[in-house]
Short mmCIF file of N, CA and C in Angstrom, two decimals:
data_model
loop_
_atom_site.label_atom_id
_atom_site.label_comp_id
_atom_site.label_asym_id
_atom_site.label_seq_id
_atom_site.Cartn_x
_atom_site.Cartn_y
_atom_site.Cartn_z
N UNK X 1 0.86 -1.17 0.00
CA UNK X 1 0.00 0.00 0.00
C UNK X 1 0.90 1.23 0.00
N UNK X 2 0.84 1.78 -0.94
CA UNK X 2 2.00 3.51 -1.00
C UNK X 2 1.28 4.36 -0.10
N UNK X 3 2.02 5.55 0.33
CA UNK X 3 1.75 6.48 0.87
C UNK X 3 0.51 6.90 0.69
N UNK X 4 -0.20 7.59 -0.13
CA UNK X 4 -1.25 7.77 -0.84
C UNK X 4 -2.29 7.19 -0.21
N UNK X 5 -2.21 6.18 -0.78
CA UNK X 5 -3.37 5.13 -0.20
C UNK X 5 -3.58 4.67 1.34
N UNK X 6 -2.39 4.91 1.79
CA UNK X 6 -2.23 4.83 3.44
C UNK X 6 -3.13 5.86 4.25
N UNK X 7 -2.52 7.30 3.87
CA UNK X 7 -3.58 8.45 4.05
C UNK X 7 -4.86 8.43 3.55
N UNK X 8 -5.21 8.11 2.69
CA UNK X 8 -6.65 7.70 1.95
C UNK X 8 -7.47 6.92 2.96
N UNK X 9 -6.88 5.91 3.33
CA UNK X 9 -7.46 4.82 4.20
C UNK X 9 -7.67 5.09 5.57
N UNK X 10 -6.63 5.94 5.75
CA UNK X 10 -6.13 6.55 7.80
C UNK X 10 -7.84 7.78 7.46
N UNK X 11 -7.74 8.62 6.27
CA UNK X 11 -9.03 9.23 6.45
C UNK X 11 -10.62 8.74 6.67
N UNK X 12 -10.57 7.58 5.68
CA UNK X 12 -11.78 7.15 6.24
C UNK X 12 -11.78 6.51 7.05
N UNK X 13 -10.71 5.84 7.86
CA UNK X 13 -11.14 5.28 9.31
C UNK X 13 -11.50 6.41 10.63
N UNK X 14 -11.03 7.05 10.21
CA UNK X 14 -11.15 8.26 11.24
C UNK X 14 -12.50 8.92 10.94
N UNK X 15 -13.19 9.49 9.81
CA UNK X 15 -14.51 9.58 9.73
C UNK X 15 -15.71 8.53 10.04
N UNK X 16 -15.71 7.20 9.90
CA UNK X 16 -16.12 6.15 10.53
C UNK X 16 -15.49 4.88 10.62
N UNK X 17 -14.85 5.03 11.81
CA UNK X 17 -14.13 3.74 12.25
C UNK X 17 -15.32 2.10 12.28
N UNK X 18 -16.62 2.67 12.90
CA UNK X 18 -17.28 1.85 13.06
C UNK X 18 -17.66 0.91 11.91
N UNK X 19 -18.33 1.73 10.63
CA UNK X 19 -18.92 1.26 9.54
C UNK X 19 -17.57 0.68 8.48
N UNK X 20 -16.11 1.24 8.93
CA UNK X 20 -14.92 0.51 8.35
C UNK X 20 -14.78 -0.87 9.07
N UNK X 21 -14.99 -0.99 10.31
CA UNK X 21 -14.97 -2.62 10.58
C UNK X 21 -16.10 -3.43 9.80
N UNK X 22 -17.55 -2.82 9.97
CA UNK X 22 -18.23 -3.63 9.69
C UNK X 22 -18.16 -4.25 8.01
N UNK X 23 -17.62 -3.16 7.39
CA UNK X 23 -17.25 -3.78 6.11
C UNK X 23 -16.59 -4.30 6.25
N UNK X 24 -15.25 -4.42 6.71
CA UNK X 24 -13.83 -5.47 6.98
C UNK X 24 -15.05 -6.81 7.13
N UNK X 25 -16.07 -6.97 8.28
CA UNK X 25 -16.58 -7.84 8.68
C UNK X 25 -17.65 -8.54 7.30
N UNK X 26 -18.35 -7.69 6.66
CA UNK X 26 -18.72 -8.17 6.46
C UNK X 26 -18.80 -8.40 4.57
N UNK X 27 -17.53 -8.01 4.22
CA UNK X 27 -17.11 -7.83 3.12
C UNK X 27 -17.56 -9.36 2.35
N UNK X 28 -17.49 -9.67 1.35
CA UNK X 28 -17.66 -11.09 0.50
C UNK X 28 -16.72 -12.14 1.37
N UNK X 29 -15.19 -11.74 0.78
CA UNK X 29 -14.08 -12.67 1.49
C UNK X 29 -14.25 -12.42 2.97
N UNK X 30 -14.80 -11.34 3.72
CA UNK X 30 -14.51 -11.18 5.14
C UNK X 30 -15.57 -12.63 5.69
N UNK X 31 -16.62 -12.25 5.39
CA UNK X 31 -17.74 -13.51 5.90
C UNK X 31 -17.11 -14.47 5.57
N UNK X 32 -16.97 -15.13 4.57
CA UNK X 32 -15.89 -16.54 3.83
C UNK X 32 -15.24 -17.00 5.06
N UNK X 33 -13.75 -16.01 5.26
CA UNK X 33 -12.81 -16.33 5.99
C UNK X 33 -13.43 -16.20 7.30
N UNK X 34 -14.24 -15.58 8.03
CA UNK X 34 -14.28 -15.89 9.32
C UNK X 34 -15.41 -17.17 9.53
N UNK X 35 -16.48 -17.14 8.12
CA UNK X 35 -17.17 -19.09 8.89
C UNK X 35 -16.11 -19.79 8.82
N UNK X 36 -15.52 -19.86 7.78
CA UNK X 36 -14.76 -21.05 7.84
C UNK X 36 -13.39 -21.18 8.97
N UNK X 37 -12.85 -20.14 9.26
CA UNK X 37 -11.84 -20.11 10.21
C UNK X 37 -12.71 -20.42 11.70
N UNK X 38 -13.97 -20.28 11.88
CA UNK X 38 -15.08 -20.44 12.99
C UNK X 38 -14.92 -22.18 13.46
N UNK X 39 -14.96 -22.58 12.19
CA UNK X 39 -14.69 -24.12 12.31
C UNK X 39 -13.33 -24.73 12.89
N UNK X 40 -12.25 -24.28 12.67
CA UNK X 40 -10.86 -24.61 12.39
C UNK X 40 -9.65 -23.54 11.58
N UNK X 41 -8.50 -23.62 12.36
CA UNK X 41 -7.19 -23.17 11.77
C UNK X 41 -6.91 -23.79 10.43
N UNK X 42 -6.47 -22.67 9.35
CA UNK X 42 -6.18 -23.09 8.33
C UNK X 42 -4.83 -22.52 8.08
N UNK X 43 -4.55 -23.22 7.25
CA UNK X 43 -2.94 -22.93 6.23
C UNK X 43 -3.85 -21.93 4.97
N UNK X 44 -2.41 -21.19 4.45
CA UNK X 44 -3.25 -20.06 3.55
C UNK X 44 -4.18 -20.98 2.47
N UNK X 45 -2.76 -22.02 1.72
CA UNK X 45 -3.62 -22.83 0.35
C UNK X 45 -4.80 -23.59 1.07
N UNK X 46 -5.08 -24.23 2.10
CA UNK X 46 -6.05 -24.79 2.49
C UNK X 46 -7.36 -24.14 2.72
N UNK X 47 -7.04 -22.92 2.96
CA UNK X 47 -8.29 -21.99 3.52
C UNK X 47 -8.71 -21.45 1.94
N UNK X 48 -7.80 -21.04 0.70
CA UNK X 48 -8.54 -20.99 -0.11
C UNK X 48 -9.34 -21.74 -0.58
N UNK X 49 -8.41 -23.00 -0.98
CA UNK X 49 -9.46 -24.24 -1.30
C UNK X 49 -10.86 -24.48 -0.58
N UNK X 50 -10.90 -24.04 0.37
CA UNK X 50 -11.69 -24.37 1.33
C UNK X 50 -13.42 -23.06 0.86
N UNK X 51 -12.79 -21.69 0.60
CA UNK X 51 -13.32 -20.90 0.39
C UNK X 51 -14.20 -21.17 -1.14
N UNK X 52 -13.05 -21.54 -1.78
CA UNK X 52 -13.31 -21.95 -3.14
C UNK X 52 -14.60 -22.88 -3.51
N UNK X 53 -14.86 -23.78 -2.74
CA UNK X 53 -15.59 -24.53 -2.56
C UNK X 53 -17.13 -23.59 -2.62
N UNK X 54 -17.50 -22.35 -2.45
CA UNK X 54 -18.67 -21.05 -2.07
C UNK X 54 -18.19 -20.53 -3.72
N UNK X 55 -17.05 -19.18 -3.73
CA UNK X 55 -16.70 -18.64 -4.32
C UNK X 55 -15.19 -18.81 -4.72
N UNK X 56 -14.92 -18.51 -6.14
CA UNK X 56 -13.35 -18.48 -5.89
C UNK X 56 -13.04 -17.22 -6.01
N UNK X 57 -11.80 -17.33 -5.31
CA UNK X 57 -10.92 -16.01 -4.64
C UNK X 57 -9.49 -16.26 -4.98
N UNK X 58 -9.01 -14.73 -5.59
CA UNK X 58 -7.60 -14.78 -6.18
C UNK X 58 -6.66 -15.19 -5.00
N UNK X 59 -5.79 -15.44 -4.60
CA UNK X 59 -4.67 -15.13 -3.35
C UNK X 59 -4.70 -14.19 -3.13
N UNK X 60 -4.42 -12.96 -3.83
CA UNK X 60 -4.30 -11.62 -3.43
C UNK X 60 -5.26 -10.98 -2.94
N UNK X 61 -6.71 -11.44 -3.36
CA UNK X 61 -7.59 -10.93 -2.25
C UNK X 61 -7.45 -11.73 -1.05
N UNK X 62 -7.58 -12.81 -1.18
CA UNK X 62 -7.56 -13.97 -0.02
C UNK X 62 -6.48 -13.05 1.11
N UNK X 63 -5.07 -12.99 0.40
CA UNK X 63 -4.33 -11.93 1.43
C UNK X 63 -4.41 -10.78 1.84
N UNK X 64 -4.98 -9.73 0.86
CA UNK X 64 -5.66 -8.88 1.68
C UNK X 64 -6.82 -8.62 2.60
N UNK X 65 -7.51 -9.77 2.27
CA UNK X 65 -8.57 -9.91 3.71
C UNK X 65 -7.71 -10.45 4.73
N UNK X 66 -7.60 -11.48 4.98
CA UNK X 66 -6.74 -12.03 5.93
C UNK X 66 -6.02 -11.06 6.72
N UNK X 67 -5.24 -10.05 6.14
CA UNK X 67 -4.25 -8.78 6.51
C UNK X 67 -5.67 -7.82 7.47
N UNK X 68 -5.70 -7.52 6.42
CA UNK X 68 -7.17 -6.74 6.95
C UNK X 68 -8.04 -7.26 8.63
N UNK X 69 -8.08 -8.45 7.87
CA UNK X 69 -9.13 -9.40 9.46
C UNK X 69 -7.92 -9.64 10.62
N UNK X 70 -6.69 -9.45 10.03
CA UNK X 70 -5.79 -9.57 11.21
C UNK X 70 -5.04 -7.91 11.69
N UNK X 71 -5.43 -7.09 10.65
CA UNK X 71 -5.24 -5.90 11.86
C UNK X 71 -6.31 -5.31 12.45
N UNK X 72 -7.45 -5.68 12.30
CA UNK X 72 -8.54 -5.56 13.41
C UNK X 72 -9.03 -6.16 14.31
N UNK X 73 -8.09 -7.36 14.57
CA UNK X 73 -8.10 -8.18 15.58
C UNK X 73 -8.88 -9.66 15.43
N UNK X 74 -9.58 -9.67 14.30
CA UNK X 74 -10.41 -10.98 14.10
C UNK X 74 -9.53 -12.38 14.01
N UNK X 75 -8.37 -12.10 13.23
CA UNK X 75 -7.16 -13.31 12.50
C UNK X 75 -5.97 -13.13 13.44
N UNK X 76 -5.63 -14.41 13.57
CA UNK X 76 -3.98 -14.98 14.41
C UNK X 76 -3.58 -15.09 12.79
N UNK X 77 -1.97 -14.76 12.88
CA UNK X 77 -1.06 -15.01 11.87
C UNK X 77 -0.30 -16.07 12.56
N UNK X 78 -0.12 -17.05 12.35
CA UNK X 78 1.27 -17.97 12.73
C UNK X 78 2.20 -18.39 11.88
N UNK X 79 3.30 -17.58 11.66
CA UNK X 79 4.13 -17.88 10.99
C UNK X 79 5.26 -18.85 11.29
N UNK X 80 5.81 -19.91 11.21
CA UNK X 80 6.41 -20.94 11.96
C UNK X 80 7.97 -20.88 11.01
N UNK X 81 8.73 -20.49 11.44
CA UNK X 81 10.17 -20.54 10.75
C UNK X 81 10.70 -21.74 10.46
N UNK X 82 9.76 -22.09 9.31
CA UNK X 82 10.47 -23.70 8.79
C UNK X 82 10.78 -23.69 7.22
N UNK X 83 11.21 -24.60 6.85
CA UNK X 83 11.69 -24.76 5.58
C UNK X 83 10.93 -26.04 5.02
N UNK X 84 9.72 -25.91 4.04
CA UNK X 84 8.57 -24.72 3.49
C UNK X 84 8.58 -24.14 4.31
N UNK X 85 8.22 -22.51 4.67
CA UNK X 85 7.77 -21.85 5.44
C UNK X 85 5.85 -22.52 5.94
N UNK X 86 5.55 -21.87 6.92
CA UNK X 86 4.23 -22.83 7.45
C UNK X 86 3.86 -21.63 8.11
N UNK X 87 2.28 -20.87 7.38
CA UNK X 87 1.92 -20.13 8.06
C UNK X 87 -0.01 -20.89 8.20
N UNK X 88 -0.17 -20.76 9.30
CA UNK X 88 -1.23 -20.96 10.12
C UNK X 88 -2.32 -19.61 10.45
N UNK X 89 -3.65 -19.72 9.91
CA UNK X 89 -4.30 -18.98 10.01
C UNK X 89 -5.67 -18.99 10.96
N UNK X 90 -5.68 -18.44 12.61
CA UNK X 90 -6.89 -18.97 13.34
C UNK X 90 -7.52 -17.46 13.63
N UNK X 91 -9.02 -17.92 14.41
CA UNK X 91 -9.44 -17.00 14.44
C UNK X 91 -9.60 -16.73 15.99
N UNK X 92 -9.26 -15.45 16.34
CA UNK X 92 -9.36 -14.88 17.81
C UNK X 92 -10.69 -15.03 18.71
N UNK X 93 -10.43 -14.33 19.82
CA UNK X 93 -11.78 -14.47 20.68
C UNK X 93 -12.85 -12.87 20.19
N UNK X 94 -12.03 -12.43 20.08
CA UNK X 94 -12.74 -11.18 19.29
C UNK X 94 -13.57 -11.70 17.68
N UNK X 95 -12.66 -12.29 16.89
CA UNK X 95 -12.88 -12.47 15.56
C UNK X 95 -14.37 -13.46 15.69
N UNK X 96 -13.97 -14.83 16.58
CA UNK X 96 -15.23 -15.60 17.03
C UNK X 96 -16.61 -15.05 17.64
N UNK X 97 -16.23 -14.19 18.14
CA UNK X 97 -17.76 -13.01 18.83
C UNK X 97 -18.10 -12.51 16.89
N UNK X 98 -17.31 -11.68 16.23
CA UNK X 98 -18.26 -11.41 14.80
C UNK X 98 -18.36 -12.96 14.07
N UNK X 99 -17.48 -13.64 14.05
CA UNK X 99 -17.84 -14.60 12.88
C UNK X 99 -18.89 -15.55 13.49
N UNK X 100 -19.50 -15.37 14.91
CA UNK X 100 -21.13 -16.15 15.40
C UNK X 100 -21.58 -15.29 14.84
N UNK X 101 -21.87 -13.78 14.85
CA UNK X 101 -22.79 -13.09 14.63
C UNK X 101 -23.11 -13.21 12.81
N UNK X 102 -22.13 -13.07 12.04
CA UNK X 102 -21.85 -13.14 10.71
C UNK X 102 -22.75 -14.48 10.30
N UNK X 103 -22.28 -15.59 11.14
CA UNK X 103 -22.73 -17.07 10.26
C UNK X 103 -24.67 -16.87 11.04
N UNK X 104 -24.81 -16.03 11.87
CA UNK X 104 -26.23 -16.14 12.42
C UNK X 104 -27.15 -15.59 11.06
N UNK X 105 -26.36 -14.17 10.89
CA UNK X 105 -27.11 -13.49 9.73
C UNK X 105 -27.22 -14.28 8.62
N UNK X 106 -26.26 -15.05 8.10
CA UNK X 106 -25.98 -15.59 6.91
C UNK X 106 -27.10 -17.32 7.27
N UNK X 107 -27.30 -17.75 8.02
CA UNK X 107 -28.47 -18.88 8.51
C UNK X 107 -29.64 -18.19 8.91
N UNK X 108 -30.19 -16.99 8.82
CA UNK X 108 -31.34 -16.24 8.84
C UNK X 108 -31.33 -15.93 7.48
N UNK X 109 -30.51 -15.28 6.09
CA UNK X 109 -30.45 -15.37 5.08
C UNK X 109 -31.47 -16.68 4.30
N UNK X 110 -30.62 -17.79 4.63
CA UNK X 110 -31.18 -19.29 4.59
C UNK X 110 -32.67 -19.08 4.28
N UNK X 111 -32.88 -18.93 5.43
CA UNK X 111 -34.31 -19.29 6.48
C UNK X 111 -35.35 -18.46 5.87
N UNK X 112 -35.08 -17.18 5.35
CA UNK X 112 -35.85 -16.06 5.24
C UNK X 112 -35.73 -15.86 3.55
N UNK X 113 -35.29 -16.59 2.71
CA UNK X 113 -34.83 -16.09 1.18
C UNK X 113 -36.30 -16.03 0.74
N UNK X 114 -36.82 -17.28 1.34
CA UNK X 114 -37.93 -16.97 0.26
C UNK X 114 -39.04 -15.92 0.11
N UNK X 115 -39.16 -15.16 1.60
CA UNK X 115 -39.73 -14.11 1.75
C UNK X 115 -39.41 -12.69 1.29
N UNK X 116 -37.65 -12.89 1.00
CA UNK X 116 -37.03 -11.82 -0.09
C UNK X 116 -37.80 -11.98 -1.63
N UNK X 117 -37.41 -13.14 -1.95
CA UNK X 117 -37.79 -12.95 -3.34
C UNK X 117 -39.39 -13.04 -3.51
N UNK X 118 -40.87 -13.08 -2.76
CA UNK X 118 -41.74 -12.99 -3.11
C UNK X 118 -41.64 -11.23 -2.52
N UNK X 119 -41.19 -10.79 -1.83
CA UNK X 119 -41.28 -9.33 -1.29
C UNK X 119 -40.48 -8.34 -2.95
N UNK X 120 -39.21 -8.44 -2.98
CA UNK X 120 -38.69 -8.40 -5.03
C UNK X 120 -39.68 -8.80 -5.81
N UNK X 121 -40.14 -9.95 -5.68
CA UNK X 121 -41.12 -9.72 -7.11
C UNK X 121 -42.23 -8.75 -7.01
N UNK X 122 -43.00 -8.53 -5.63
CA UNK X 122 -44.15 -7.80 -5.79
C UNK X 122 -43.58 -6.70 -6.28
N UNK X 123 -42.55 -5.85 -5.49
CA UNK X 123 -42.38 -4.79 -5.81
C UNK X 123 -41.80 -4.47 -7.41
N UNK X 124 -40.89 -5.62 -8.07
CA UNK X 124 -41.22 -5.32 -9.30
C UNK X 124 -42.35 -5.18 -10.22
N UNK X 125 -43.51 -5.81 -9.43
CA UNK X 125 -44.76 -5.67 -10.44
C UNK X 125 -45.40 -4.71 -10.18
N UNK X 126 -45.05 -4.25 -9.09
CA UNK X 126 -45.92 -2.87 -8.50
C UNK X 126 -45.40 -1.88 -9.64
N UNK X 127 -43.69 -1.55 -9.46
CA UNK X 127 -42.46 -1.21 -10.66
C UNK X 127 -43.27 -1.17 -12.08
N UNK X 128 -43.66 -2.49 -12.42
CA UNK X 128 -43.75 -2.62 -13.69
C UNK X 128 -45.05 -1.86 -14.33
N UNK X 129 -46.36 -2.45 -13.13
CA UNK X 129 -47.53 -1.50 -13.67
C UNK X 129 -47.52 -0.19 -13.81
N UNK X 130 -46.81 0.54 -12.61
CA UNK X 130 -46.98 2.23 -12.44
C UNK X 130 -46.24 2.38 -13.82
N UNK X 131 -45.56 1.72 -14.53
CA UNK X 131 -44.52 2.18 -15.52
C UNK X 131 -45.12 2.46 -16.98
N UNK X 132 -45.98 1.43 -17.07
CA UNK X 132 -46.80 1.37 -18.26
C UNK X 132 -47.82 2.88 -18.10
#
């Protein structure tokens, strides 16, 4: 991240710090990585694969969430000084308080779709008549 973009970023956390976590939280990859880290510690290639399985995700996003979910406290980095290198990815006691709340919304999602899409269609037909 250059200078630029550092200040860019330091500004909008400072105008809302709050609504910058909740996106961290609840970004595409952010939800991803914290159900599945909810379950179990992953290695980076494992946790994509793992993600992959929903959506696929480049590495480079995969690492910038991860970065992201670990400077706001959600992600442990474990980097283990071995030869492969072996980094280990878990999720905190902080990160586990949003990623219950995250997988609750996302199993009310579930539960409730079908009342979205008959609530979307009316209102497209409501949409469609006033239009004519």
């Amino acid at each position: 991240m250059g200078v630029s973009e550092r200040e860019a970023w330091a500004k909008r956390e400072a105008m809302c710090p709050h609504r910058l976590v909740l996106e961290h939280v609840t970004s595409r990859w952010g939800v991803l990585v914290l159900d599945a880290l909810l379950d179990r510690s992953y290695r980076f290639s494992e946790l994509r694969r793992q993600i992959g399985r929903v959506s696929k995700v480049s590495e480079k996003m995969l690492a910038q969430t991860l970065q992201t979910l670990e400077r706001d406290g959600f992600v442990h980095r474990d980097a283990k000084p071995v030869i492969p290198p072996r980094v280990d990815y878990s999720i905190t006691a902080l990160g586990r308080e949003a990623a219950e709340q995250v997988r609750a919304l996302a199993r009310w999602t579930d539960v409730r779709m079908g009342d979205v899409e008959r609530a979307r269609a009316a209102y497209d037909a409501a949409r469609e008549s006033t239009a004519l």
